[in-house]
C-alpha angles and dihedrals in degrees: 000000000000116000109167094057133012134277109280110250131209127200106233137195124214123192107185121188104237097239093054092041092106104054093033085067096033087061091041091055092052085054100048104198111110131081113211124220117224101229094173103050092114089061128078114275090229083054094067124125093235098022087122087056091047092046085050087048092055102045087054098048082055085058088050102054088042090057090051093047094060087039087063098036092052081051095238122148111240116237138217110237117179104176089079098047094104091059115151118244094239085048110054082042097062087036093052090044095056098044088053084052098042093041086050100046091047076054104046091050100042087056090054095046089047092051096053096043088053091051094055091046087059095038080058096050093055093045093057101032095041086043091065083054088056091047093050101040085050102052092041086052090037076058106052090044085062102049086048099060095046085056094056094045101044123137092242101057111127111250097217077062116108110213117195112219131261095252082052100063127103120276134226129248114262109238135202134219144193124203136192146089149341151158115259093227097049082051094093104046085034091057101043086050093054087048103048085038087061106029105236099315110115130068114217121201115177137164127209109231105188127247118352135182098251099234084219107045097019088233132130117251136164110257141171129198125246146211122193112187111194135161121222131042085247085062089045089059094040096054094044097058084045092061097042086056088050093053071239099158114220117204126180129267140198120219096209123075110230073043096060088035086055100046088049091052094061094042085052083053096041087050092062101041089053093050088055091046094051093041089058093045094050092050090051091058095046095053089042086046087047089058092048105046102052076063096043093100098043098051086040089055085045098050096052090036094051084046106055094039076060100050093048091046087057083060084065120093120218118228115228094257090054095223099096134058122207126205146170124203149161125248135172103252080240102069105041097106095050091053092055092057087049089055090047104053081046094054083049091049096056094046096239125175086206128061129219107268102221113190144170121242137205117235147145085214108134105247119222126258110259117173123174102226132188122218086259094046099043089067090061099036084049084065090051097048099039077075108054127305116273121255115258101284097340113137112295112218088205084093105058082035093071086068113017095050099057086033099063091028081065089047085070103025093038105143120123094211089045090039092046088050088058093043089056097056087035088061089045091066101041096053090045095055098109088053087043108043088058085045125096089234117179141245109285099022077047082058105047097038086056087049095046095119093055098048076050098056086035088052096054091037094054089054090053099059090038082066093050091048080041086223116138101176085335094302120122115246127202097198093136103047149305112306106279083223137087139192111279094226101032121038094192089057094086107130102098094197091063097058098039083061092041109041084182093070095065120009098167081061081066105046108009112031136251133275123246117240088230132001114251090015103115122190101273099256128352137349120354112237103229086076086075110116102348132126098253092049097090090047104044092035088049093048087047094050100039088046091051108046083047085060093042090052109053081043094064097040085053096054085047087059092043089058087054085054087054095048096045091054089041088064106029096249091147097165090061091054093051091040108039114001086058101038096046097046076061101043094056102035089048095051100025105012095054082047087058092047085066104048087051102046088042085059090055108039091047080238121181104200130126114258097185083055095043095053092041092056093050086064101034104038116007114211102022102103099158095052084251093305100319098106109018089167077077096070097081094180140344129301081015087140089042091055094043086057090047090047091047087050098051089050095058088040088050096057095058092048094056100048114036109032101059105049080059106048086057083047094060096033085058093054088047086047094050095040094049094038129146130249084224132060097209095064112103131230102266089241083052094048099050087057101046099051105171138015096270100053089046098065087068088050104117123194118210101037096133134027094264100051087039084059090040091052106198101180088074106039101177091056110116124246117251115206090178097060097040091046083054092038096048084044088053096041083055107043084054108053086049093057085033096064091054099034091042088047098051089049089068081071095084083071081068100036103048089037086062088051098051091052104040092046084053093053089043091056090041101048099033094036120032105016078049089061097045095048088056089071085217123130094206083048101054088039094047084038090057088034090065092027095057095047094044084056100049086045113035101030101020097054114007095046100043081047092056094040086045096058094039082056089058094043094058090039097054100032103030102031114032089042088079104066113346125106095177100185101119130120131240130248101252098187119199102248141151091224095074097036091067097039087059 
């Protein structure tokens, strides 16, 4: 397993006999190692040799998701098993075809069953609830019947009175009525249109009766029976149309009453008989749903196996005697052996007389990138290629990203209470990776648990440097040792928690400074604690920091040129090496990298001198280190003045050599190359040839693995060389890098910066908050003090702040270090598999 550059790929050629096509690719597709190329994509894809086969792929993988559905809908687990995994194609498909018939038809039927039994629930509603309506309206009419003829027959009536009889008197108007069903919440609107549609001229009695199966959606609303008594056939129309509009169900009703007793009695029968019915009908789906979903899994693995065997095979071109198949395909030079084997047992499976021709091709096509990670290493290389893909065997940064990501993530992050507390929930899911891994995670705990092996390299990192910046929640160790200083005024003052806590103690701490113990005898690693909380802390611990995120940072863009020195001798592109690799090791080291020489000599000499003025004077008056004898500290060693000169002088001799004599020298290697050409286009470039060697070795040749042979293009060797654009693209490429060495420095500045914040928001939340507490002497307010101190860490800190210093780390690592070097515009090895079928 190669890390530092990709997989080598070969180009190879398959030619597969037509009757041994399927399992050729079925085998191939177990193995999954090999890329496909699409030789047809030019052509329609219902022009395709195999497009019936695909379209009855698909409609089998619909049949398949419809069964699941109901499988999931019915509730029932879907099972594993293993016996049915060698069904044959023709077969699953007819298999499939009857179970969707047979599932639809269970359905349709069901639904209908369902709809029926609902309608009669409610028919029975309204036959008992409008029947209380009939019963009332008849004993208050049988009442007033009554009332009326005592009145006619009374003892006082004049006898000079004539009284009509009873069967004389004027007759009522005979009314009609609909009943049925409503919503409750439609009651309301339903009730004010009937009035104004009539006019006034209908009377309407209802009564909710709860929750009810709706006989139309299946669904469970709250309804409430209705009666509405009209008179005219006009009004009759009316208030139908009314109640169609309202999804108000009507349902027919007797007047009289054996009628009405009658009809309540069959609807009571009906309703048993369809309970059985549907009973019976849900038992037979679920019997029909149990087969099918201990095979669910099965069918589902053959279908998108079946389909993409089908789909690869549509990359195939068919020779005109249709026997033959003919591929192309891309395979790591490792495995080529295994995947011969593999060609040949399949050869031997579908009995054919012919085995599977498997060659290597020639080509300036540019390979995919194909690396071989670990669990540990894909996190990292996540972060690379989140980026962009590698090109084919350039200089992965992968590599220098195992250390320099969580390093300078811990620059900015670096506490040992805040690091161990990562650590902790870094372990947990590390430890937990068997539970997890077989677990739906979301999105963000999906992430970090992906990432698990980075939070753990950023969480050791980051106690590492808390113990070089000796803060442990803010809070000053002394885990290596007693403080190296003592007070100024009193040597036997030393403890620098004490007086932290007692200003009195020492004053000068406060305002002067302390007194080392013995010269030249530096506090063992780290910070010495005695910084903690004096007036020179902000100050000493701010020049440290800013110095040293200036020096970390030329050193990683350093290391970014040197791996384009690795690429450009990787792939002979020698003119790059002498007109860009060269000039621009000397552009930066003589700007920032002499800048780095003094901060570190300054660190080692004890040296007072001003840096800022140091590195002004080299640009505005060369030679003149001591500001003409106004500040000699500034002059750190001799002929200081004479190599500045020398530096400022390699900087303005380095623009114009990266930007005028390449464009030319391709110029002139591109009239050699048209006036030497070759009658043919498959003869090499003689630097090309003597690389190559054989047939074999051509096929991992790669054009445009540098910038020259990108401008050469060699994959196209007629197209025509552009002055013009090379000229453009070498002046951008230069003018870039030169604003790209300040701007990209001075981004390293963020190390400094976020680390200040980091330190100076956890003293905030320990002196303000819990020393607050504590100084309190409550209980309830320690308790309530840890309480808000705790959750401003974990959120805060915790999670606001990694997150920004995680951000910061990939920002650095994108902009100021793969710039360097990184083209990043490859594309991945996507390898036909199984594997990933199913996991889609």
């Amino acid at each position: 397993m190669e890390l530092f550059r990709s997989e080598e790929m070969q180009l190879m050629q398959l030619m597969i006999p037509a009757e041994a096509a399927h399992d050729t690719v079925e085998a191939l597709g177990r193995l999954g190692k090999l890329q496909f190329k699409d030789l047809n994509e030019n052509e329609s894809a219902f022009k395709k040799t195999y497009a019936s086969q695909i379209k009855r792929c698909d409609e089998m993988g619909r049949q398949v998701r419809f069964i699941s559905e109901q499988v999931a809908k019915a509730g029932l687990p879907v099972g594993n098993r293993l016996g049915d995994r060698h069904l044959e194609f023709d077969l699953l498909e007819n298999r499939l075809s009857r179970l969707e018939k047979e599932l639809m038809e269970l359905n349709a039927n069901s639904d209908r069953l369902q709809r029926s039994y609902n309608e009669l629930l409610e028919l029975q509603l309204v036959l008992e609830t409008a029947g209380t309506f009939f019963e009332d309206s008849r004993s208050q009419a049988d009442a007033m019947g009554s009332e009326r003829e005592a009145d006619y027959t009374r003892e006082s009536a004049p006898l000079l009175e004539t009284v009509a009889p009873l069967s004389e008197q004027p007759k009522a108007v005979q009314l009609g009525f609909v009943a049925g069903t409503i919503p409750v919440d439609k009651l309301a609107p339903f009730e004010r249109l009937l009035y104004r549609a009539t006019r006034g001229n209908m009377y309407l009695k209802y009564v909710p009766v709860g929750a009810v199966n709706d006989p139309v959606t299946g669904e469970k609303q709250e309804k409430a029976v209705y009666v509405v008594f009209f008179a005219g056939e006009r009004a009759k129309a009316k208030i139908i149309k009314i109640c169609d509009a309202f999804s108000a169900n009507r349902y027919p009703f007797p007047e009289e009453l054996s009628k009405q007793h009658q009809m309540s009695s069959e609807v009571t029968v009906k309703l048993r008989e369809l309970h059985t019915t549907i009973d019976a009908g849900k038992r037979l789906l679920e019997n029909a749903l149990r087969t099918a979903a201990s095979e669910l899994d099965t069918w589902s693995d053959m279908v998108h196996r079946e389909t993409g065997i089908y789909h690869t095979l549509n990359k195939l071109s068919v020779d005109v005697t249709r026997k033959v198949l003919m591929g192309e395909a891309w395979v790591p030079a490792c495995e080529r052996h295994v995947v011969q084997n593999i060609l040949h047992e399949a050869s031997l499976k579908a009995n054919s007389t012919i085995g599977t021709v498997f060659q290597p091709l020639v080509t300036y096509e540019m390979p995919p990138t194909h690396y071989e990670t670990s669990k540990f290493m894909s996190g990292f290389q996540g972060i690379v290629d989140a980026y962009g893909i590698a090109r084919y065997r350039e200089a992965n940064p992968a590599v220098m990203t195992i250390v320099t990501f969580p390093f300078l993530f811990a620059v900015m992050f670096g506490d040992i209470g805040h690091g161990v507390l990562m650590l902790l929930f870094a372990l947990w899911l590390v430890l937990s990776e068997k539970k997890l891994a077989n677990q739906k995670l979301g999105d963000i705990v999906g992430m970090m648990f992906g990432g698990r092996y980075i939070i753990l390299l950023m969480a050791l990192f980051s106690i590492y440097v808390g113990m070089l910046y000796n803060e442990f929640f803010a809070m000053a160790t002394t885990i290596f040792g007693p403080s190296k200083y003592v007070c100024a005024e009193n040597e036997n003052i030393w403890n620098p928690v004490e007086m932290q806590f007692n200003e009195s103690l020492c004053p000068s701490a406060f305002e002067d400074g302390l007194a080392m113990k013995q010269r030249g005898s530096p506090y063992p690693l780290g910070f010495d604690p005695a910084w903690r909380g004096t007036r020179t802390e902000l100050p000493y611990s701010n020049s440290l920091k800013m110095k040293m995120s200036i020096v970390m940072g030329v050193t990683q863009m350093n290391v970014g040129i040197i791996h384009s020195l690795f690429n450009q001798r990787y792939f002979g592109d020698s003119l790059s090496t002498i007109c860009e690799f060269i000039p621009q090791m000397i552009f930066l080291n003589a700007s920032f990298g002499y800048l780095c020489f003094l901060i570190i000599l300054k660190w080692v000499t004890g040296s007072t001198a001003d840096l800022y003025h140091t590195l002004i004077y080299m640009y505005l008056s060369p030679g003149d280190v001591d500001c003409s004898g106004q500040c000699p500290e500034n002059k750190m060693f001799p002929g200081q003045g004479f190599l500045q000169v020398m530096l400022l002088l390699a900087m303005f001799v380095t623009v114009p050599w990266m930007l005028i004599p390449k464009p030319f020298i391709l110029k002139k290697r591109h009239e050699e190359r048209q006036q030497s050409r070759s009658v043919s286009y498959g003869i090499l470039p003689s630097e090309d040839r003597s690389r190559v060697g054989n047939d074999e070795e051509a096929a991992l040749f790669v054009s445009g693995a540098s910038d020259s042979i990108e401008e050469q293009d060699t994959s196209s060797q007629e197209e025509e060389f552009n002055f013009g654009e090379v000229f453009v693209h070498q002046m951008i490429h230069t003018i870039e890098f030169v604003l790209g060495a300040v701007s990209n420095t001075a981004s390293y500045l963020r190390l400094w910066a976020l680390s200040l914040a980091h330190s100076q928001l956890s003293a905030v939340f320990y002196e303000k908050v819990l020393m607050g507490a504590l100084q309190t002497g409550s209980a309830v307010g320690i308790v309530i003090g840890f309480a808000v101190f705790a959750a401003a860490t974990l959120a805060v800190l915790m999670v606001m702040e990694s997150l920004s210093a995680f951000l910061h780390a990939l920002r650095l690592h994108w902009v100021e270090f793969q710039n360097k070097f990184y083209h990043g515009d490859g594309y991945p090895f996507s390898p036909f598999t199984f594997e990933k079928s199913e996991d889609e």
